[in-house]
Every structure is written in structure tokens, then in C-alpha cells.
Short mmCIF file of C-alpha atoms and ligand atoms in Angstrom, two decimals:
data_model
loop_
_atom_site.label_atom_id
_atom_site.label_comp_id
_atom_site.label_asym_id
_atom_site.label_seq_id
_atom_site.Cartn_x
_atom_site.Cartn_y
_atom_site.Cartn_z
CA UNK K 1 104.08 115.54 100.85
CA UNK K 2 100.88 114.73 102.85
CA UNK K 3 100.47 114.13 106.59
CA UNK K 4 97.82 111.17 105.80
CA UNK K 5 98.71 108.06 106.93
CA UNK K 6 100.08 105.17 104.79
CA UNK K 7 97.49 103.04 103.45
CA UNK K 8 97.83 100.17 105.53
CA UNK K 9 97.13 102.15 108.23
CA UNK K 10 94.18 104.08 106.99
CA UNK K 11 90.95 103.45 109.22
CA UNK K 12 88.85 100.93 108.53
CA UNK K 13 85.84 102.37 106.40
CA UNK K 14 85.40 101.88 103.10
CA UNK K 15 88.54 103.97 101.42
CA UNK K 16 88.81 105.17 105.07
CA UNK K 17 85.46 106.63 105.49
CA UNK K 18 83.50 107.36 108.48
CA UNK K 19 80.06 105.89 109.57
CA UNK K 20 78.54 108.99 110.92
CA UNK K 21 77.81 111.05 107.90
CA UNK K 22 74.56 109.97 107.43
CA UNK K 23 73.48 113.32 105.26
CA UNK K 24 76.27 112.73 102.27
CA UNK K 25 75.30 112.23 98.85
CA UNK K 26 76.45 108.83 98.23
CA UNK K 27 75.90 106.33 101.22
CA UNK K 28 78.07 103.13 100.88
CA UNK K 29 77.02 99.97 103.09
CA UNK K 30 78.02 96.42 103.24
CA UNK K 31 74.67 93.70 102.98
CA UNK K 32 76.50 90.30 104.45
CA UNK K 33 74.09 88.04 103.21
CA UNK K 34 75.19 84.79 102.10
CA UNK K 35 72.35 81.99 102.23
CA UNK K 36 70.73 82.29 98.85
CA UNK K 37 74.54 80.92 97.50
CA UNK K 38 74.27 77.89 95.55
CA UNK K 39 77.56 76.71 95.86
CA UNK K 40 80.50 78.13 97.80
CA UNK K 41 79.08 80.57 100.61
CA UNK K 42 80.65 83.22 102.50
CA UNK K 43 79.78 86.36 100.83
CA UNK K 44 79.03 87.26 103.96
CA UNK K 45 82.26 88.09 105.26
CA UNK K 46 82.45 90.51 101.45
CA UNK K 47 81.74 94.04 102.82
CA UNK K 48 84.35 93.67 105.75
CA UNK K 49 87.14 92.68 102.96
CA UNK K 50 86.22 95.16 100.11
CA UNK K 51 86.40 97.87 102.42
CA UNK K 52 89.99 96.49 103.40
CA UNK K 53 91.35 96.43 100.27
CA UNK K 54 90.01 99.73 99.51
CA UNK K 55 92.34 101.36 101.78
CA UNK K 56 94.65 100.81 98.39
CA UNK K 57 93.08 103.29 96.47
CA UNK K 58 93.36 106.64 98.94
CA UNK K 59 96.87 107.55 97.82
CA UNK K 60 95.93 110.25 95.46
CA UNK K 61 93.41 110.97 92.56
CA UNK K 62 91.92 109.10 90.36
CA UNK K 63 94.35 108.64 87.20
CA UNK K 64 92.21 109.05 84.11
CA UNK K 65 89.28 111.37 86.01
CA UNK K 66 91.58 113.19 88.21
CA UNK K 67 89.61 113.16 91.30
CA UNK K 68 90.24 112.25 95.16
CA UNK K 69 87.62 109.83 95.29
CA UNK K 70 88.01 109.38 99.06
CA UNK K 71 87.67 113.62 99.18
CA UNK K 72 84.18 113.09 98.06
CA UNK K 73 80.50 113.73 100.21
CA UNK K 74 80.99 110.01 100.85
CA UNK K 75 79.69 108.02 103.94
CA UNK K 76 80.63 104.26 104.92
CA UNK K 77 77.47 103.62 106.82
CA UNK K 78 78.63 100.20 108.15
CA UNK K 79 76.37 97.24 107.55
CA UNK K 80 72.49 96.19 106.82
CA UNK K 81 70.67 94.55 109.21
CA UNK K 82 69.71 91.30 107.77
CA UNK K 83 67.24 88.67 109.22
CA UNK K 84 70.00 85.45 110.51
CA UNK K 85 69.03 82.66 107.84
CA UNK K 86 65.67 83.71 106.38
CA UNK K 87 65.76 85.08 103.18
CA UNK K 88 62.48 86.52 102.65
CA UNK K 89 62.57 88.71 106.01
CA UNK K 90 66.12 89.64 104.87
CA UNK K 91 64.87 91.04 101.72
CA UNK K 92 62.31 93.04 103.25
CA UNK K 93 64.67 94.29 105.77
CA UNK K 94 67.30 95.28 103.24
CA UNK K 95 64.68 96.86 101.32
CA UNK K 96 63.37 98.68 104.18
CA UNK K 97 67.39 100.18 104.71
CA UNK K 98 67.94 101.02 101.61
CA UNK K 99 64.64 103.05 100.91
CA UNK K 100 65.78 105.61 103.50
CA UNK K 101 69.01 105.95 101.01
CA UNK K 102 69.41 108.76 98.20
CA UNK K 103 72.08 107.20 95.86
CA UNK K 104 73.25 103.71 97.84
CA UNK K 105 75.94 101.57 96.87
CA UNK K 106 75.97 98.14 98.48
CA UNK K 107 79.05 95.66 99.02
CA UNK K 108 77.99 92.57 99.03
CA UNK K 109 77.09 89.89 100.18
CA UNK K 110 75.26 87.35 97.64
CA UNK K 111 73.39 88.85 94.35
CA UNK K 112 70.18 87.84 95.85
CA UNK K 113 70.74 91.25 97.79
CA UNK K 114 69.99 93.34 94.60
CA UNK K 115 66.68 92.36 94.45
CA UNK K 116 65.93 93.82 97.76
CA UNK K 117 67.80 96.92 96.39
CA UNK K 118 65.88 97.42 93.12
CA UNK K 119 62.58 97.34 95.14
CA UNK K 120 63.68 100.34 97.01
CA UNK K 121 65.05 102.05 93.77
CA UNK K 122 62.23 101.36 91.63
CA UNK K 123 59.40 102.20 94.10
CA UNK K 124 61.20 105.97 93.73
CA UNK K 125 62.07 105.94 90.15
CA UNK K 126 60.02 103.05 87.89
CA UNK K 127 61.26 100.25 86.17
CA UNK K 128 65.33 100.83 85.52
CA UNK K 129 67.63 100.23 83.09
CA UNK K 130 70.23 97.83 84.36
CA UNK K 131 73.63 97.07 83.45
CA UNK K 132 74.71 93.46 84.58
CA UNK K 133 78.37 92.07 84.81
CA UNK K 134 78.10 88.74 85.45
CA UNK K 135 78.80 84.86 84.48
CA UNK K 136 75.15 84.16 84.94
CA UNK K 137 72.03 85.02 83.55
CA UNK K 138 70.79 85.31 87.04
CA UNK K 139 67.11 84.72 85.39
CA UNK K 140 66.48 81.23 86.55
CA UNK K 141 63.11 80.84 87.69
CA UNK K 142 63.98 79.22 90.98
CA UNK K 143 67.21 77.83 92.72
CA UNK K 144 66.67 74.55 93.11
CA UNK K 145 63.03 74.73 94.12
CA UNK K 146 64.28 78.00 96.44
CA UNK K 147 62.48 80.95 94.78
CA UNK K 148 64.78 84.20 96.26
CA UNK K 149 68.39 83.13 96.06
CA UNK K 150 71.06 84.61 93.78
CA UNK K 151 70.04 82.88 90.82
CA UNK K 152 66.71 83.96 90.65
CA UNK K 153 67.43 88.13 91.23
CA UNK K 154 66.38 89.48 87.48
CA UNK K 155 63.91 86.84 87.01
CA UNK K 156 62.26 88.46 89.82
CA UNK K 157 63.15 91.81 88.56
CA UNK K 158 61.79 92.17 85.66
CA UNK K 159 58.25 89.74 86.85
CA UNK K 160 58.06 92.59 89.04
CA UNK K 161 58.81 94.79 86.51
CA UNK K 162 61.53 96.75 89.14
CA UNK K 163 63.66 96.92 85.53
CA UNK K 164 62.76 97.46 81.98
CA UNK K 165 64.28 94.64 80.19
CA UNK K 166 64.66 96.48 76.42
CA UNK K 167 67.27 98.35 78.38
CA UNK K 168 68.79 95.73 80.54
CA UNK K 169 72.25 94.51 79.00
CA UNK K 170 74.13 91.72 80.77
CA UNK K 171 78.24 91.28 79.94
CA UNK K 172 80.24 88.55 80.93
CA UNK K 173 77.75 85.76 80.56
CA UNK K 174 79.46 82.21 79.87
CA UNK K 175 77.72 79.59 82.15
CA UNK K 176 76.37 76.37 81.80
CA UNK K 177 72.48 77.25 81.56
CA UNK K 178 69.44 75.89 80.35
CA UNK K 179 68.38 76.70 77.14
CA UNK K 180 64.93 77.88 77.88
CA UNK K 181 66.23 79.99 80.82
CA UNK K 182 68.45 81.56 78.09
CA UNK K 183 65.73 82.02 75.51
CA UNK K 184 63.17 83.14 78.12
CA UNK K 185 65.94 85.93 79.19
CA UNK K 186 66.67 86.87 75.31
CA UNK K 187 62.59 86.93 74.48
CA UNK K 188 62.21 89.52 77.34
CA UNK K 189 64.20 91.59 75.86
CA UNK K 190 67.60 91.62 77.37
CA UNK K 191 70.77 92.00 75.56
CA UNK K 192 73.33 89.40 76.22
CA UNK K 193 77.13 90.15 75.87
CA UNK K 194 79.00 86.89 76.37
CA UNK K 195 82.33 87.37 77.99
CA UNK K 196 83.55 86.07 74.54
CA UNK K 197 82.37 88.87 72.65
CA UNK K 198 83.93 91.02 75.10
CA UNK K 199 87.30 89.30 74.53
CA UNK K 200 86.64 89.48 70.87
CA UNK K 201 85.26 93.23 70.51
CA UNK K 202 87.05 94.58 72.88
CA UNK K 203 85.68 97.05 75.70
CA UNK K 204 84.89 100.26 73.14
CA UNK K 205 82.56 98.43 71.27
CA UNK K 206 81.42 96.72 74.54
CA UNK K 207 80.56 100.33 76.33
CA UNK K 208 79.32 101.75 73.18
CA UNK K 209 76.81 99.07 73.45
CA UNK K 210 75.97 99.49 76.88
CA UNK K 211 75.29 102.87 76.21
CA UNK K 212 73.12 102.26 73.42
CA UNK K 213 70.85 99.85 75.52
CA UNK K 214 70.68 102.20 78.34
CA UNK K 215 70.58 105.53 76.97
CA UNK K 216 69.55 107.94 79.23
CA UNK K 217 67.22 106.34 81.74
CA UNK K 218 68.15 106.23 85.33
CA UNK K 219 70.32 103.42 85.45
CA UNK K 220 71.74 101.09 88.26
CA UNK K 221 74.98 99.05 88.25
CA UNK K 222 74.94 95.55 89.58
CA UNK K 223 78.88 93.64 89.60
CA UNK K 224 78.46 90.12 90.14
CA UNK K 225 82.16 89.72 90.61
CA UNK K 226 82.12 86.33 89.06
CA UNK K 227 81.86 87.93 85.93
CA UNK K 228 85.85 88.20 86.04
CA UNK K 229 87.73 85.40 85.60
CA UNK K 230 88.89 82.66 88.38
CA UNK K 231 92.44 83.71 87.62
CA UNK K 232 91.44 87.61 88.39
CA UNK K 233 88.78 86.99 90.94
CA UNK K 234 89.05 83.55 92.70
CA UNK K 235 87.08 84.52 95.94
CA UNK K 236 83.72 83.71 94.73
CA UNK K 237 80.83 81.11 95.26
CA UNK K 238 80.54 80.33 91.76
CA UNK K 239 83.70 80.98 89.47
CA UNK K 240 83.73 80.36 85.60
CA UNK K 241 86.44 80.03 83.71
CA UNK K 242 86.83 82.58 80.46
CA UNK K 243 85.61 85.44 81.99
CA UNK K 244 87.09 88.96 81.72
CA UNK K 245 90.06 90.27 83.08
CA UNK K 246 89.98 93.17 85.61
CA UNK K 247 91.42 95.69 83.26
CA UNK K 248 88.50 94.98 80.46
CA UNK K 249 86.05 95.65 83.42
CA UNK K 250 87.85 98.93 84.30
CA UNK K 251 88.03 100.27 80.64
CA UNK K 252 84.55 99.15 80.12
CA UNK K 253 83.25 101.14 82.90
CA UNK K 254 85.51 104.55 82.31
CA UNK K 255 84.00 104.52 79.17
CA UNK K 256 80.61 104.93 80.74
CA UNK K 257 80.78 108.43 82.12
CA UNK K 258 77.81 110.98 81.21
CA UNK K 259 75.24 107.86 82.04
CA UNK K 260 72.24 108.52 84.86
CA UNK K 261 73.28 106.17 87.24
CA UNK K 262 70.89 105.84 90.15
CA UNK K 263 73.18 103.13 92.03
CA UNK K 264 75.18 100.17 92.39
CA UNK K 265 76.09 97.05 94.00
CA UNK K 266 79.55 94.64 93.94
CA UNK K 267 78.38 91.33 95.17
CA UNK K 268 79.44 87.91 95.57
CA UNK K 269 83.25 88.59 97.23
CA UNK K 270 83.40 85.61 99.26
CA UNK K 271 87.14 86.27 101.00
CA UNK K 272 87.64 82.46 102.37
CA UNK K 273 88.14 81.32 98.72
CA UNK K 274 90.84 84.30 97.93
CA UNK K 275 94.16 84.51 97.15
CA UNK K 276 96.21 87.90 98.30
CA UNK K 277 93.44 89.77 98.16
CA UNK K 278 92.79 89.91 94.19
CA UNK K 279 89.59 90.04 94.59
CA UNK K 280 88.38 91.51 97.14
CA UNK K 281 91.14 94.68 95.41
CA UNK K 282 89.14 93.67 91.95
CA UNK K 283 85.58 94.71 93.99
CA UNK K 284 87.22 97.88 95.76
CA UNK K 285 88.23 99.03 92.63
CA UNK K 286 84.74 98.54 90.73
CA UNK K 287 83.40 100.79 93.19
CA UNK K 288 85.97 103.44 92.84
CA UNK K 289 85.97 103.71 89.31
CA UNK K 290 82.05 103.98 89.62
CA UNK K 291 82.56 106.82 92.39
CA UNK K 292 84.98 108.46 89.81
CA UNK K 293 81.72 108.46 87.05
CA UNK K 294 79.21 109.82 89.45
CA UNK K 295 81.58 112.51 90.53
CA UNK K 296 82.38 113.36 87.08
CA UNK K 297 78.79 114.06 86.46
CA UNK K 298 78.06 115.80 89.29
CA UNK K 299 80.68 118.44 88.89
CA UNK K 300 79.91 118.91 85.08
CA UNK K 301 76.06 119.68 86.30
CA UNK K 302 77.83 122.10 88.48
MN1 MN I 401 75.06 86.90 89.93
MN1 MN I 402 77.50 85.01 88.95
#
């Protein structure tokens, strides 16, 4: 039927993309950097195995949106420079990447990556609305007396006021956490979805919401794969038991098509810890189904 090759031998670019293409609407690069981890590191060696497992999902078109995502004006730029073990310098040199970008999404890496990200998108755009999947509040203050590490990300973003917190809605949440860190997140004005009230509600009621927070402001996507549970994602730095399956995190985001997404990350694949690829296939496929929604709205505007 096709003269492609079979997946597993599909080149090695993000769903077999190329690295030249440096003009195409969405650019996709890994950021392998690891040393704001808490616990398990090794994020850094995330890009490298997302863009493995990707080579899964080139087979045909997309089964609910019906598109080729790989046939898209895509580009797998290869990786960010990052400054070897300082953070701060790594920041500003991710930020300094990713401003040249139109529409970037990053494969991380550690979540202390976004940060760097938002900089660059907000500078262009204002504050953003943000949709979070992840385990953790990611609003601590500090990380153990380290100020940028991947605890720390949306504390910093919304002090710096890169997002607007009234539309800033965080699913998956279920770790331990201190209770002033919670309330502080709660009194900014953040809506928490714990990955309980996913389980319970169900992903409708859990998109619906999302799209009520967000509404129409540009908004950016940030996957803290930990936000999926050990037994669907083990290859991560700082797993939590009942989180969400993979499928609830699929439906969730199909249901979000029509929103003004300005970008996205999937961070915190840390491949050591994996088991048969399950997550690193979990991260791959976060990004595809976004790919599908900003291809769906781009050929509606058309
Ligand atoms: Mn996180
Ligand atoms: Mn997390």
C-alpha cells in the first residue's frame, strides 16, 4: 500500500522528521536538562527516547481527527543548547532558543525547562493561560533552598506574571505538599483538578472545565508526565501513585480542539527508570494528539 518504511525503521526525528526545516510552522526540539530534578534524574536522556517511540505513530492518520500528523509543516530541530550543570545560564539560554521560535513544542528534559519557555512566550504574547497535567503543584517557593528547579516553575510563573493564574487549571495533582504551598497556589487563583476528581468525573467534565478556565486566551500546554500513573508512566523522577491512566489523558485532550494554543511542552521522561517503552510511547503520543488539535484549527481557519 505505501512505499514508506516500517516504523522501526523510520529515521530518527521526531515521528521521522527532519532537522533542516527551520521555516515550518510548528518547530519541535528536545531541552535535555535534568539538574533541577529532585529525586530520580535523567530527563536528560527524554527528547532522544520520545522521538524513538514516536516512530509508532507514522503508520497512517490520526483516528478520531483524520490527519497524517507526520504530513504536517513540521520540523524536528534537534536539541537546545543548554549551559552543562548551571541552571540559571541554562534558562537564559533556552529562553534565548526558543524566542527565535513561532509555535515551539519542547520534549523534555525536567519541568524546570518551561519556565525558560514561558519567558519567551509571554515576552510575545502577555501573561498566558496555562493548562497543567501534573502530580505536583509545581508552586513551591524553592527546592530545597534551590530557587529554579522543577518544583519551583509556576511559582516563578505567575511572580513573574509570564501566566495569568484565574486561567491557569492544573489536573492530575495528588502529592504530598505543604499546606500553605497548596493554599498559596489556590489564593492565586488557580484551579486545581486532583487526579481523583478526574477518576471520579470522568474526562468530559474534566475538558469542559479546562475550557471554561481557559476560554479563549492564547494558551500553552505543559505535560509533566508524572501526572500519569507509575503503572502507565514509570520512567519518571518523581512518580505518584493514583494518577491517571494514558487513555483519560488522551480523551481529555481530544476534547480540547477549537482552543488558542500558543505551545507546549512533555517533560520529565526520564528513560533509565522505564519499562518497554510505556512511557516514553505515553509522551510521543501527548504530542501527537496535540499536533492533531493545532492542525485541526489551522485547517478550519483555512
Ligand atoms: Mn512538574
Ligand atoms: Mn510532577
Amino acid at each position: 500500500m505505501s512505499s514508506d518504511p516500517p516504523t522501526f525503521a523510520v529515521p530518527p526525528g521526531f515521528l521521522g522528521l527532519g532537522r533542516r526545516e527551520r521555516d515550518a510552522a510548528i518547530s519541535i526540539a528536545g531541552i535535555p536538562l535534568d539538574i533541577g530534578t529532585t529525586n530520580r534524574s535523567g530527563a536528560r536522556f527524554g527528547p532522544q527516547a520520545i522521538r524513538q517511540a514516536s516512530r509508532m505513530l507514522v503508520d497512517g492518520a490520526h483516528p478520531t481527527a483524520w490527519i497524517d500528523v507526520s504530513k504536517l509543516m513540521l520540523s524536528d530541530i534537534g536539541d537546545f543548547r543548554i549551559a552543562l550543570g548551571d541552571i540559571p545560564a541554562s534558562l537564559k539560554a533556552i529562553e534565548e532558543q526558543a524566542a527565535a521560535m513561532d509555535h515551539l513544542v519542547a520534549l523534555g528534559g525536567e519541568h524546570g525547562i518551561t519556565l525558560a519557555l514561558l519567558r519567551a512566550l509571554a515576552r510575545r504574547k502577555g501573561p498566558l493561560a496555562l493548562i497543567h497535567f501534573d502530580a505536583h503543584v509545581d508552586t513551591w517557593p524553592d527546592n530545597f533552598g534551590q530557587s529554579y528547579a522543577h518544583g519551583s516553575v509556576f511559582y516563578h510563573a505567575i511572580e513573574e506574571q509570564l501566566v495569568d493564574p484565574r486561567r491557569m487549571i492544573q489536573i492530575g495533582i495528588r502529592s504530598p505538599v505543604q499546606r500553605e504551598v497548596f493554599d498559596w497556589t489556590v489564593a492565586q487563583g488557580v484551579t486545581i483538578i486532583s487526579s481523583e476528581e478526574v477518576h471520579e468525573r470522568g474526562p468530559y467534565a474534566v475538558a469542559e472545565r479546562i475550557r471554561s478556565v481557559v476560554g479563549d486566551a492564547p494558551s500553552y500546554l505543559s505535560f509533566d508526565i508524572d501526572a500519569l500513573d507509575p503503572a502507565f508512566a514509570p520512567g519518571t523522577g518523581t512518580p505518584e501513585i493514583g494518577g491517571l491512566a494514558s487513555w483519560q489523558a488522551q480523551s481529555i485532550l481530544r476534547r480540547l480542539n477549537g482552543l488558542h494554543f500558543a505551545g507546549m511542552d512533555v517533560v520529565e521522561v526520564a528513560p533509565a527508570y522505564d519499562v518497554a517503552e510505556i512511557t516514553s510511547l505515553a509522551a510521543a503520543t501527548m504530542v501527537y494528539e496535540y499536533l492533531a488539535l493545532v492542525a485541526v484549527i489551522r485547517s478550519e481557519a483555512r
